[in-house]
Amino acid sequence: LKRPLTLSEKILYGHLDQPETEHIERGVSYLRLRPDRVAMQDATAQMAMLQFISSGLPKSLHKEVFDFLSSAGNKYGIGFWNPGSGIIHQIFLENYAFPGLLLIGTDSHTPNGGGLGGLCIGVGGADAVDVMANLPWELKCPKVIGIRLTGKLSGWTSAKDVILKVSEILTVKGGTGAIIEYFGPGVESISATGMGTICNMGAEVGATTSVFPYNESMRDYLVPLNLQTESKKHGACQNRLDNAIILLPGRKNEEIPIAKALGGKNEVEERKLRIFEL
């Protein structure tokens, strides 16, 4: 550095991982350091030790993590799926999801369950622990974005094309703090797994979660799995959904004003969204 070092700099820079190549600029660069010791207390040591066991060590040691999860599940009556069973959000869709369900999950793909009519929301570990400990889960009351689908999927189109177009309209933060509800006649041409894909990718627009109403595609998926359930009516008024996006066949790239209800008689703003064909 061609200058004298302070006491803290001497200690800090003396523990650099590769001091010869490290770029050092106060308040700007990130340092790669080699601490001498790690201290942990009882509340944080458990998670740290589990992560240590499963990070970069020989695979034989991973067995300790799964043995711990399995034994804890047996003790407290929590379901456990062995390694190799499949990816979590697909296991959930095939075995646990149903219309009207409210579920939180510590996985970013949790909203996949919206493809079977459930409100499935991704959360952090602390939120999951609260619910498991029989405490109420706190959620900032979400806004609602209604997306009305008309027409049907055909040709080379797929369910992913729907959410990609929605992402183009709403952008990466347009769904922040909101639940996206899909409805309309266009829903009927989408399979249950296709609806799951659309809900799964709702995170790309920042949505809290996404959901489809109960329909024949869900019934066709649930009946073979013996998970069919009656769709519950919650009194939701679709004509009052915020930010209704209207999709009409045969009228591409047209723009119409859509009112966004913000909670008060005079608190209404208009925004323009493109009408597009599925």
Coordinates of C-alpha atoms in Angstrom, one line a residue:
L1 CA 0.0 0.0 0.0
K2 CA 3.1 2.2 0.3
R3 CA 1.8 3.8 3.5
P4 CA 1.9 3.1 7.3
L5 CA -0.9 0.7 8.5
T6 CA -3.1 1.3 11.5
L7 CA -3.4 -1.3 14.2
S8 CA -6.7 -2.8 12.9
E9 CA -5.2 -2.9 9.3
K10 CA -2.2 -4.8 10.5
I11 CA -4.3 -7.4 12.2
L12 CA -6.8 -7.6 9.3
Y13 CA -4.4 -7.6 6.4
G14 CA -2.2 -10.0 8.3
H15 CA -5.0 -12.6 7.8
L16 CA -5.6 -12.2 4.1
D17 CA -6.0 -15.4 2.2
Q18 CA -3.8 -14.3 -0.7
P19 CA -2.2 -11.0 0.2
E20 CA 0.0 -10.9 -2.9
T21 CA -3.1 -10.6 -5.2
E22 CA -5.6 -8.9 -2.9
H23 CA -7.0 -5.6 -4.0
I24 CA -7.4 -3.3 -1.0
E25 CA -9.5 -0.2 -1.1
R26 CA -11.2 1.1 2.0
G27 CA -15.0 1.1 1.8
V28 CA -14.9 -0.5 -1.6
S29 CA -13.2 -3.8 -2.0
Y30 CA -14.1 -7.1 -0.3
L31 CA -11.4 -9.0 1.6
R32 CA -10.9 -12.7 1.7
L33 CA -9.6 -13.5 5.2
R34 CA -8.5 -16.5 7.2
P35 CA -9.6 -16.1 10.9
D36 CA -7.7 -17.9 13.6
R37 CA -10.8 -19.3 15.4
V38 CA -14.6 -19.5 15.2
A39 CA -16.7 -19.0 18.3
M40 CA -20.4 -20.1 18.4
Q41 CA -23.1 -20.0 21.0
D42 CA -25.9 -22.6 21.5
A43 CA -28.6 -20.9 19.5
T44 CA -26.5 -20.5 16.3
A45 CA -24.1 -23.4 16.6
Q46 CA -26.7 -26.0 15.6
M47 CA -27.4 -24.6 12.2
A48 CA -23.7 -23.7 11.7
M49 CA -22.7 -27.3 12.5
L50 CA -25.3 -28.8 10.1
Q51 CA -24.1 -26.5 7.3
F52 CA -20.5 -27.4 8.1
I53 CA -21.2 -31.1 7.9
S54 CA -22.9 -30.7 4.5
S55 CA -20.5 -28.2 2.9
G56 CA -17.6 -29.5 0.8
L57 CA -17.0 -32.6 2.9
P58 CA -16.9 -36.2 1.6
K59 CA -20.4 -37.4 0.7
S60 CA -20.2 -40.1 3.4
L61 CA -20.5 -37.3 6.0
H62 CA -23.8 -36.1 4.5
K63 CA -25.4 -39.1 6.1
E64 CA -25.1 -37.3 9.5
V65 CA -27.4 -34.6 8.2
F66 CA -30.0 -37.0 6.9
D67 CA -29.9 -39.1 10.0
F68 CA -30.5 -36.1 12.1
L69 CA -33.5 -34.9 10.0
S70 CA -34.9 -38.4 9.9
S71 CA -34.6 -38.9 13.7
A72 CA -36.1 -35.5 14.4
G73 CA -39.0 -36.2 12.0
N74 CA -39.7 -39.5 13.8
K75 CA -39.6 -37.9 17.2
Y76 CA -41.9 -35.0 16.4
G77 CA -44.2 -36.6 13.7
I78 CA -42.7 -34.7 10.8
G79 CA -42.7 -36.3 7.4
F80 CA -39.2 -37.1 6.0
W81 CA -38.3 -38.0 2.4
N82 CA -35.0 -39.8 1.9
P83 CA -32.3 -38.5 -0.4
G84 CA -33.1 -39.3 -4.0
S85 CA -36.9 -39.0 -3.6
G86 CA -37.0 -36.0 -5.9
I87 CA -37.0 -32.2 -5.8
I88 CA -39.1 -30.8 -2.9
H89 CA -41.6 -28.7 -4.8
Q90 CA -42.5 -31.6 -7.1
I91 CA -42.8 -34.0 -4.1
F92 CA -45.2 -31.5 -2.5
L93 CA -47.3 -31.0 -5.6
E94 CA -47.7 -34.8 -6.0
N95 CA -48.4 -35.7 -2.4
Y96 CA -49.6 -32.7 -0.3
A97 CA -51.0 -29.8 -2.4
F98 CA -54.8 -29.3 -2.7
P99 CA -57.2 -26.4 -3.5
G100 CA -57.7 -24.1 -0.5
L101 CA -54.5 -25.0 1.2
L102 CA -52.3 -22.3 2.9
L103 CA -48.7 -23.5 3.2
I104 CA -45.4 -21.9 3.9
G105 CA -42.1 -23.5 2.8
T106 CA -38.4 -22.8 3.2
D107 CA -37.8 -23.1 -0.5
S108 CA -38.1 -20.5 -3.2
H109 CA -40.1 -22.8 -5.4
T110 CA -42.9 -23.3 -2.8
P111 CA -45.4 -21.2 -5.0
N112 CA -45.4 -24.2 -7.4
G113 CA -48.3 -25.5 -5.3
G114 CA -50.5 -22.7 -6.7
G115 CA -50.9 -24.9 -9.7
L116 CA -53.3 -27.0 -7.6
G117 CA -55.2 -24.1 -6.1
G118 CA -53.2 -23.6 -2.9
L119 CA -51.7 -20.5 -1.5
C120 CA -48.1 -21.6 -1.1
I121 CA -45.6 -19.0 0.1
G122 CA -41.8 -19.2 0.4
V123 CA -40.4 -18.1 3.7
G124 CA -37.2 -18.1 5.8
G125 CA -36.4 -20.7 8.5
A126 CA -37.5 -18.5 11.4
D127 CA -41.1 -18.2 10.0
A128 CA -41.3 -22.0 9.5
V129 CA -40.2 -22.5 13.1
D130 CA -42.9 -20.2 14.4
V131 CA -45.7 -22.2 12.6
M132 CA -44.2 -25.5 13.7
A133 CA -44.2 -24.2 17.3
N134 CA -47.9 -23.4 17.0
L135 CA -47.4 -19.6 16.8
P136 CA -49.3 -17.4 14.4
W137 CA -47.4 -16.4 11.3
E138 CA -47.2 -12.7 10.5
L139 CA -47.6 -11.6 6.9
K140 CA -48.0 -8.0 5.6
C141 CA -51.5 -8.1 4.1
P142 CA -50.7 -8.5 0.3
K143 CA -52.2 -6.7 -2.6
V144 CA -53.9 -8.7 -5.3
I145 CA -53.1 -8.6 -9.0
G146 CA -55.7 -10.3 -11.2
I147 CA -54.7 -11.7 -14.5
R148 CA -57.6 -12.7 -16.8
L149 CA -56.6 -15.3 -19.4
T150 CA -58.7 -15.8 -22.5
G151 CA -58.1 -17.9 -25.6
K152 CA -56.1 -21.1 -25.4
L153 CA -52.6 -22.4 -25.7
S154 CA -51.9 -23.8 -29.1
G155 CA -49.1 -24.6 -31.6
W156 CA -45.6 -24.0 -30.0
T157 CA -46.9 -22.1 -27.0
S158 CA -46.5 -23.4 -23.5
A159 CA -47.4 -22.4 -19.9
K160 CA -43.9 -20.8 -19.6
D161 CA -44.8 -18.4 -22.4
V162 CA -47.6 -17.0 -20.2
I163 CA -45.4 -16.2 -17.3
L164 CA -42.7 -14.8 -19.5
K165 CA -45.1 -12.4 -21.0
V166 CA -46.5 -11.4 -17.6
S167 CA -42.9 -10.8 -16.5
E168 CA -42.4 -8.5 -19.5
I169 CA -45.4 -6.5 -18.4
L170 CA -44.9 -6.4 -14.7
T171 CA -41.1 -6.3 -14.7
V172 CA -39.0 -7.8 -12.0
K173 CA -40.6 -5.9 -9.2
G174 CA -44.2 -5.3 -10.4
G175 CA -45.6 -8.1 -8.3
T176 CA -43.8 -7.1 -5.0
G177 CA -46.1 -7.4 -2.0
A178 CA -48.9 -8.9 -4.0
I179 CA -50.5 -12.3 -4.7
I180 CA -51.2 -12.9 -8.4
E181 CA -54.5 -14.6 -9.1
Y182 CA -55.1 -16.1 -12.6
F183 CA -58.7 -16.5 -13.8
G184 CA -60.8 -16.5 -16.9
P185 CA -61.6 -19.0 -19.7
G186 CA -58.0 -19.2 -20.8
V187 CA -57.2 -21.2 -17.7
E188 CA -59.0 -24.2 -19.0
S189 CA -56.3 -25.0 -21.6
I190 CA -53.5 -25.1 -19.1
S191 CA -52.5 -28.4 -17.4
A192 CA -52.1 -28.6 -13.6
T193 CA -48.3 -28.9 -14.0
G194 CA -48.4 -26.0 -16.4
M195 CA -50.2 -23.9 -13.9
G196 CA -47.6 -24.9 -11.3
T197 CA -44.9 -23.7 -13.6
I198 CA -46.6 -20.3 -14.0
C199 CA -47.0 -20.0 -10.2
N200 CA -43.4 -21.2 -9.6
M201 CA -42.0 -18.4 -11.8
G202 CA -44.1 -15.7 -10.1
A203 CA -41.0 -15.0 -8.0
E204 CA -39.5 -13.5 -11.2
V205 CA -41.8 -10.5 -10.8
G206 CA -41.4 -10.4 -7.0
A207 CA -44.9 -11.8 -6.2
T208 CA -45.6 -13.2 -2.7
T209 CA -47.2 -16.1 -4.4
S210 CA -49.5 -17.0 -7.3
V211 CA -52.6 -19.2 -7.5
F212 CA -55.1 -20.6 -10.0
P213 CA -58.8 -21.4 -9.2
Y214 CA -60.0 -25.0 -9.0
N215 CA -60.7 -26.4 -12.5
E216 CA -61.0 -29.6 -14.5
S217 CA -57.2 -29.8 -15.0
M218 CA -56.7 -29.9 -11.3
R219 CA -59.3 -32.6 -10.9
D220 CA -57.7 -34.7 -13.6
Y221 CA -54.4 -34.4 -11.8
L222 CA -55.7 -35.0 -8.3
V223 CA -58.1 -38.0 -8.9
P224 CA -55.4 -40.5 -9.8
L225 CA -53.4 -39.4 -6.7
N226 CA -56.5 -39.8 -4.4
L227 CA -56.1 -36.2 -3.4
Q228 CA -59.3 -34.8 -4.9
T229 CA -61.0 -32.2 -2.8
E230 CA -63.9 -29.8 -3.2
S231 CA -62.9 -26.3 -4.1
K232 CA -63.7 -23.9 -1.3
K233 CA -65.5 -20.7 -2.0
H234 CA -63.9 -17.8 -0.1
G235 CA -66.1 -15.0 -1.5
A236 CA -63.4 -13.4 -3.5
C237 CA -64.7 -10.8 -6.0
Q238 CA -62.7 -11.1 -9.2
N239 CA -64.2 -7.8 -10.5
R240 CA -62.5 -6.0 -7.6
L241 CA -59.0 -7.4 -8.2
D242 CA -56.2 -4.9 -8.3
N243 CA -54.3 -4.3 -11.5
A244 CA -56.6 -6.5 -13.7
I245 CA -54.7 -7.5 -16.8
I246 CA -56.9 -8.4 -19.7
L247 CA -55.7 -10.8 -22.3
L248 CA -57.8 -11.1 -25.5
P249 CA -57.1 -13.3 -28.5
G250 CA -56.4 -11.7 -31.9
R251 CA -55.6 -8.2 -30.6
K252 CA -51.9 -7.9 -30.1
N253 CA -50.0 -4.9 -28.9
E254 CA -53.1 -2.8 -28.2
E255 CA -53.1 -0.6 -25.1
I256 CA -56.0 0.1 -22.8
P257 CA -56.2 2.1 -19.5
I258 CA -56.8 -0.1 -16.5
A259 CA -57.8 1.3 -13.1
K260 CA -55.9 0.3 -10.1
A261 CA -57.8 0.5 -6.8
L262 CA -55.6 1.8 -4.0
G263 CA -58.1 1.6 -1.1
G264 CA -60.0 4.9 -1.3
K265 CA -62.7 6.5 -3.5
N266 CA -60.3 9.1 -4.9
E267 CA -57.2 7.0 -4.8
V268 CA -57.3 5.6 -8.3
E269 CA -54.6 5.7 -10.8
E270 CA -54.6 4.5 -14.4
R271 CA -51.9 2.5 -16.0
K272 CA -51.6 1.1 -19.6
L273 CA -51.0 -2.5 -20.1
R274 CA -50.8 -4.3 -23.4
I275 CA -53.5 -6.8 -24.5
F276 CA -51.9 -9.8 -25.9
E277 CA -52.9 -13.2 -27.3
L278 CA -52.0 -16.5 -25.6

